[in-house]
Amino acid sequence: MTTATGDPAASLTELTELTDRWADVERTGDADALAALVTDDLTTVGPFGFVLDRGQWLDRYRGGDLVTYAFDWTLDSIRVHGDTVIGIGHTRHDCAHRGQRARGDSRVTVVAVDADRDASGNGGDSQLGHAELPPA
């Protein structure tokens, strides 16, 4: 993210691009593409309060437990804190987990970080470091 200057417009552009890519891979169920978008220490909180680490989050698709039929994402607002951007948005989704169909809308909080950026602000793409998907 280009947040070294605290530029909210640049941060909004980068977070929008990152979360749009995230929504695309959630729709396709591509665990390898999802792995490239998240930090090694990703933590997610699901709609029923369960907490998943990176491996568990990716395994939703790798094991075939989760099938996504539709996943629409809208980013509503951001806050910039140095190299960290917090976004709040909402999803409309239609999926099945282990055959149990789940449809609905959720408010989502995402935290994006420049995980690989050095002290001089060079290198590294933004990655999702946290996602929280409570029921709406």
PDB file of C-alpha atoms in Angstrom:
ATOM      1  CA  MET A   1       0.000   0.000   0.000  1.00  0.00           C
ATOM      2  CA  THR A   2       1.154   3.484  -0.641  1.00  0.00           C
ATOM      3  CA  THR A   3       0.454   4.672   2.860  1.00  0.00           C
ATOM      4  CA  ALA A   4       3.856   5.945   3.921  1.00  0.00           C
ATOM      5  CA  THR A   5       2.529   9.431   3.257  1.00  0.00           C
ATOM      6  CA  GLY A   6      -0.823   8.548   4.769  1.00  0.00           C
ATOM      7  CA  ASP A   7      -2.511   9.173   1.403  1.00  0.00           C
ATOM      8  CA  PRO A   8      -6.080   7.887   1.857  1.00  0.00           C
ATOM      9  CA  ALA A   9      -6.823   8.063  -1.885  1.00  0.00           C
ATOM     10  CA  ALA A  10      -3.881   5.786  -2.730  1.00  0.00           C
ATOM     11  CA  SER A  11      -4.805   3.479   0.157  1.00  0.00           C
ATOM     12  CA  LEU A  12      -8.408   3.305  -1.035  1.00  0.00           C
ATOM     13  CA  THR A  13      -7.264   2.358  -4.545  1.00  0.00           C
ATOM     14  CA  GLU A  14      -4.936  -0.363  -3.296  1.00  0.00           C
ATOM     15  CA  LEU A  15      -7.420  -1.770  -0.792  1.00  0.00           C
ATOM     16  CA  THR A  16     -10.148  -1.769  -3.424  1.00  0.00           C
ATOM     17  CA  GLU A  17      -7.896  -3.674  -5.837  1.00  0.00           C
ATOM     18  CA  LEU A  18      -6.835  -6.151  -3.129  1.00  0.00           C
ATOM     19  CA  THR A  19     -10.358  -6.838  -1.892  1.00  0.00           C
ATOM     20  CA  ASP A  20     -11.687  -7.114  -5.450  1.00  0.00           C
ATOM     21  CA  ARG A  21      -9.035  -9.796  -6.134  1.00  0.00           C
ATOM     22  CA  TRP A  22     -10.041 -11.476  -2.862  1.00  0.00           C
ATOM     23  CA  ALA A  23     -13.704 -11.514  -3.918  1.00  0.00           C
ATOM     24  CA  ASP A  24     -12.712 -12.976  -7.306  1.00  0.00           C
ATOM     25  CA  VAL A  25     -10.814 -15.875  -5.725  1.00  0.00           C
ATOM     26  CA  GLU A  26     -13.611 -16.494  -3.213  1.00  0.00           C
ATOM     27  CA  ARG A  27     -15.967 -16.843  -6.196  1.00  0.00           C
ATOM     28  CA  THR A  28     -13.662 -19.275  -7.995  1.00  0.00           C
ATOM     29  CA  GLY A  29     -12.514 -21.195  -4.905  1.00  0.00           C
ATOM     30  CA  ASP A  30      -8.866 -20.951  -5.971  1.00  0.00           C
ATOM     31  CA  ALA A  31      -6.926 -21.697  -2.775  1.00  0.00           C
ATOM     32  CA  ASP A  32      -3.528 -21.046  -4.398  1.00  0.00           C
ATOM     33  CA  ALA A  33      -4.599 -17.600  -5.620  1.00  0.00           C
ATOM     34  CA  LEU A  34      -6.068 -16.907  -2.180  1.00  0.00           C
ATOM     35  CA  ALA A  35      -2.777 -17.912  -0.544  1.00  0.00           C
ATOM     36  CA  ALA A  36      -0.972 -15.191  -2.499  1.00  0.00           C
ATOM     37  CA  LEU A  37      -3.361 -12.542  -1.141  1.00  0.00           C
ATOM     38  CA  VAL A  38      -3.056 -13.261   2.577  1.00  0.00           C
ATOM     39  CA  THR A  39      -0.307 -12.958   5.177  1.00  0.00           C
ATOM     40  CA  ASP A  40       1.355 -16.015   6.667  1.00  0.00           C
ATOM     41  CA  ASP A  41      -0.265 -15.227  10.019  1.00  0.00           C
ATOM     42  CA  LEU A  42      -3.778 -14.501   8.692  1.00  0.00           C
ATOM     43  CA  THR A  43      -6.593 -14.878  11.211  1.00  0.00           C
ATOM     44  CA  THR A  44     -10.262 -14.850  10.245  1.00  0.00           C
ATOM     45  CA  VAL A  45     -13.415 -14.809  12.329  1.00  0.00           C
ATOM     46  CA  GLY A  46     -16.445 -16.391  10.691  1.00  0.00           C
ATOM     47  CA  PRO A  47     -20.138 -15.617  10.984  1.00  0.00           C
ATOM     48  CA  PHE A  48     -20.658 -18.032  13.860  1.00  0.00           C
ATOM     49  CA  GLY A  49     -17.619 -16.908  15.850  1.00  0.00           C
ATOM     50  CA  PHE A  50     -15.225 -19.615  14.739  1.00  0.00           C
ATOM     51  CA  VAL A  51     -11.600 -18.536  14.278  1.00  0.00           C
ATOM     52  CA  LEU A  52      -9.533 -19.881  11.391  1.00  0.00           C
ATOM     53  CA  ASP A  53      -5.821 -19.517  10.791  1.00  0.00           C
ATOM     54  CA  ARG A  54      -4.317 -19.239   7.310  1.00  0.00           C
ATOM     55  CA  GLY A  55      -4.111 -22.976   6.709  1.00  0.00           C
ATOM     56  CA  GLN A  56      -7.688 -23.583   7.802  1.00  0.00           C
ATOM     57  CA  TRP A  57      -8.928 -20.648   5.688  1.00  0.00           C
ATOM     58  CA  LEU A  58      -7.227 -22.054   2.583  1.00  0.00           C
ATOM     59  CA  ASP A  59      -8.321 -25.625   3.344  1.00  0.00           C
ATOM     60  CA  ARG A  60     -11.974 -24.581   3.020  1.00  0.00           C
ATOM     61  CA  TYR A  61     -11.430 -24.825  -0.729  1.00  0.00           C
ATOM     62  CA  ARG A  62      -8.582 -27.350  -0.907  1.00  0.00           C
ATOM     63  CA  GLY A  63     -10.628 -30.011   0.832  1.00  0.00           C
ATOM     64  CA  GLY A  64     -13.761 -29.270  -1.172  1.00  0.00           C
ATOM     65  CA  ASP A  65     -15.754 -28.454   1.982  1.00  0.00           C
ATOM     66  CA  LEU A  66     -16.750 -25.021   0.701  1.00  0.00           C
ATOM     67  CA  VAL A  67     -18.421 -24.359  -2.636  1.00  0.00           C
ATOM     68  CA  THR A  68     -19.164 -20.740  -3.510  1.00  0.00           C
ATOM     69  CA  TYR A  69     -21.943 -20.017  -5.985  1.00  0.00           C
ATOM     70  CA  ALA A  70     -21.927 -16.229  -5.624  1.00  0.00           C
ATOM     71  CA  PHE A  71     -19.820 -13.739  -3.698  1.00  0.00           C
ATOM     72  CA  ASP A  72     -20.325 -10.005  -4.154  1.00  0.00           C
ATOM     73  CA  TRP A  73     -18.177  -7.533  -2.236  1.00  0.00           C
ATOM     74  CA  THR A  74     -18.521  -3.796  -1.667  1.00  0.00           C
ATOM     75  CA  LEU A  75     -15.950  -1.717   0.211  1.00  0.00           C
ATOM     76  CA  ASP A  76     -17.757   1.006   2.150  1.00  0.00           C
ATOM     77  CA  SER A  77     -15.057   2.820   4.130  1.00  0.00           C
ATOM     78  CA  ILE A  78     -11.374   2.763   5.074  1.00  0.00           C
ATOM     79  CA  ARG A  79      -9.090   4.021   7.808  1.00  0.00           C
ATOM     80  CA  VAL A  80      -5.363   4.422   7.263  1.00  0.00           C
ATOM     81  CA  HIS A  81      -2.896   3.815  10.104  1.00  0.00           C
ATOM     82  CA  GLY A  82       0.665   3.968   8.739  1.00  0.00           C
ATOM     83  CA  ASP A  83       1.159   0.861   6.577  1.00  0.00           C
ATOM     84  CA  THR A  84      -2.082  -0.692   7.777  1.00  0.00           C
ATOM     85  CA  VAL A  85      -5.476  -0.078   6.217  1.00  0.00           C
ATOM     86  CA  ILE A  86      -8.733  -1.169   7.810  1.00  0.00           C
ATOM     87  CA  GLY A  87     -11.672  -1.561   5.476  1.00  0.00           C
ATOM     88  CA  ILE A  88     -15.326  -2.072   6.289  1.00  0.00           C
ATOM     89  CA  GLY A  89     -17.646  -3.400   3.640  1.00  0.00           C
ATOM     90  CA  HIS A  90     -20.295  -5.984   3.031  1.00  0.00           C
ATOM     91  CA  THR A  91     -20.784  -9.184   1.094  1.00  0.00           C
ATOM     92  CA  ARG A  92     -23.733 -10.907  -0.441  1.00  0.00           C
ATOM     93  CA  HIS A  93     -22.951 -14.587  -0.728  1.00  0.00           C
ATOM     94  CA  ASP A  94     -24.392 -17.932  -1.686  1.00  0.00           C
ATOM     95  CA  CYS A  95     -22.327 -20.951  -0.744  1.00  0.00           C
ATOM     96  CA  ALA A  96     -22.452 -24.427   0.736  1.00  0.00           C
ATOM     97  CA  HIS A  97     -20.190 -25.766   3.475  1.00  0.00           C
ATOM     98  CA  ARG A  98     -20.153 -29.551   3.631  1.00  0.00           C
ATOM     99  CA  GLY A  99     -23.460 -29.536   1.777  1.00  0.00           C
ATOM    100  CA  GLN A 100     -25.150 -27.035   4.116  1.00  0.00           C
ATOM    101  CA  ARG A 101     -26.343 -24.095   2.005  1.00  0.00           C
ATOM    102  CA  ALA A 102     -25.722 -20.593   3.343  1.00  0.00           C
ATOM    103  CA  ARG A 103     -27.010 -17.449   1.699  1.00  0.00           C
ATOM    104  CA  GLY A 104     -27.054 -13.942   3.012  1.00  0.00           C
ATOM    105  CA  ASP A 105     -25.412 -10.630   3.625  1.00  0.00           C
ATOM    106  CA  SER A 106     -22.522  -9.997   5.990  1.00  0.00           C
ATOM    107  CA  ARG A 107     -20.705  -6.947   7.237  1.00  0.00           C
ATOM    108  CA  VAL A 108     -16.983  -7.524   6.790  1.00  0.00           C
ATOM    109  CA  THR A 109     -13.940  -5.927   8.372  1.00  0.00           C
ATOM    110  CA  VAL A 110     -10.613  -6.510   6.615  1.00  0.00           C
ATOM    111  CA  VAL A 111      -7.142  -5.457   7.681  1.00  0.00           C
ATOM    112  CA  ALA A 112      -4.558  -5.057   4.934  1.00  0.00           C
ATOM    113  CA  VAL A 113      -0.861  -4.696   5.600  1.00  0.00           C
ATOM    114  CA  ASP A 114       2.338  -4.224   3.638  1.00  0.00           C
ATOM    115  CA  ALA A 115       3.766  -7.446   4.962  1.00  0.00           C
ATOM    116  CA  ASP A 116       6.928  -7.452   2.823  1.00  0.00           C
ATOM    117  CA  ARG A 117       7.717  -3.726   2.718  1.00  0.00           C
ATOM    118  CA  ASP A 118      11.127  -2.859   4.134  1.00  0.00           C
ATOM    119  CA  ALA A 119      11.944   0.017   6.515  1.00  0.00           C
ATOM    120  CA  SER A 120      12.531   2.318   3.538  1.00  0.00           C
ATOM    121  CA  GLY A 121       9.054   1.622   2.175  1.00  0.00           C
ATOM    122  CA  ASN A 122      10.295  -0.457  -0.775  1.00  0.00           C
ATOM    123  CA  GLY A 123       8.816  -3.633  -2.205  1.00  0.00           C
ATOM    124  CA  GLY A 124       5.959  -5.741  -1.052  1.00  0.00           C
ATOM    125  CA  ASP A 125       2.367  -5.994  -2.122  1.00  0.00           C
ATOM    126  CA  SER A 126      -0.550  -5.423   0.183  1.00  0.00           C
ATOM    127  CA  GLN A 127      -1.981  -8.570   1.754  1.00  0.00           C
ATOM    128  CA  LEU A 128      -4.984  -9.350   3.910  1.00  0.00           C
ATOM    129  CA  GLY A 129      -3.857  -9.952   7.486  1.00  0.00           C
ATOM    130  CA  HIS A 130      -7.286 -10.298   9.097  1.00  0.00           C
ATOM    131  CA  ALA A 131     -10.896 -10.693   8.050  1.00  0.00           C
ATOM    132  CA  GLU A 132     -13.974 -10.733  10.228  1.00  0.00           C
ATOM    133  CA  LEU A 133     -17.292 -11.822   8.712  1.00  0.00           C
ATOM    134  CA  PRO A 134     -20.080 -11.594  11.284  1.00  0.00           C
ATOM    135  CA  PRO A 135     -23.676 -12.069  10.170  1.00  0.00           C
ATOM    136  CA  ALA A 136     -25.381  -8.843   9.113  1.00  0.00           C
TER     137      ALA A 136
END
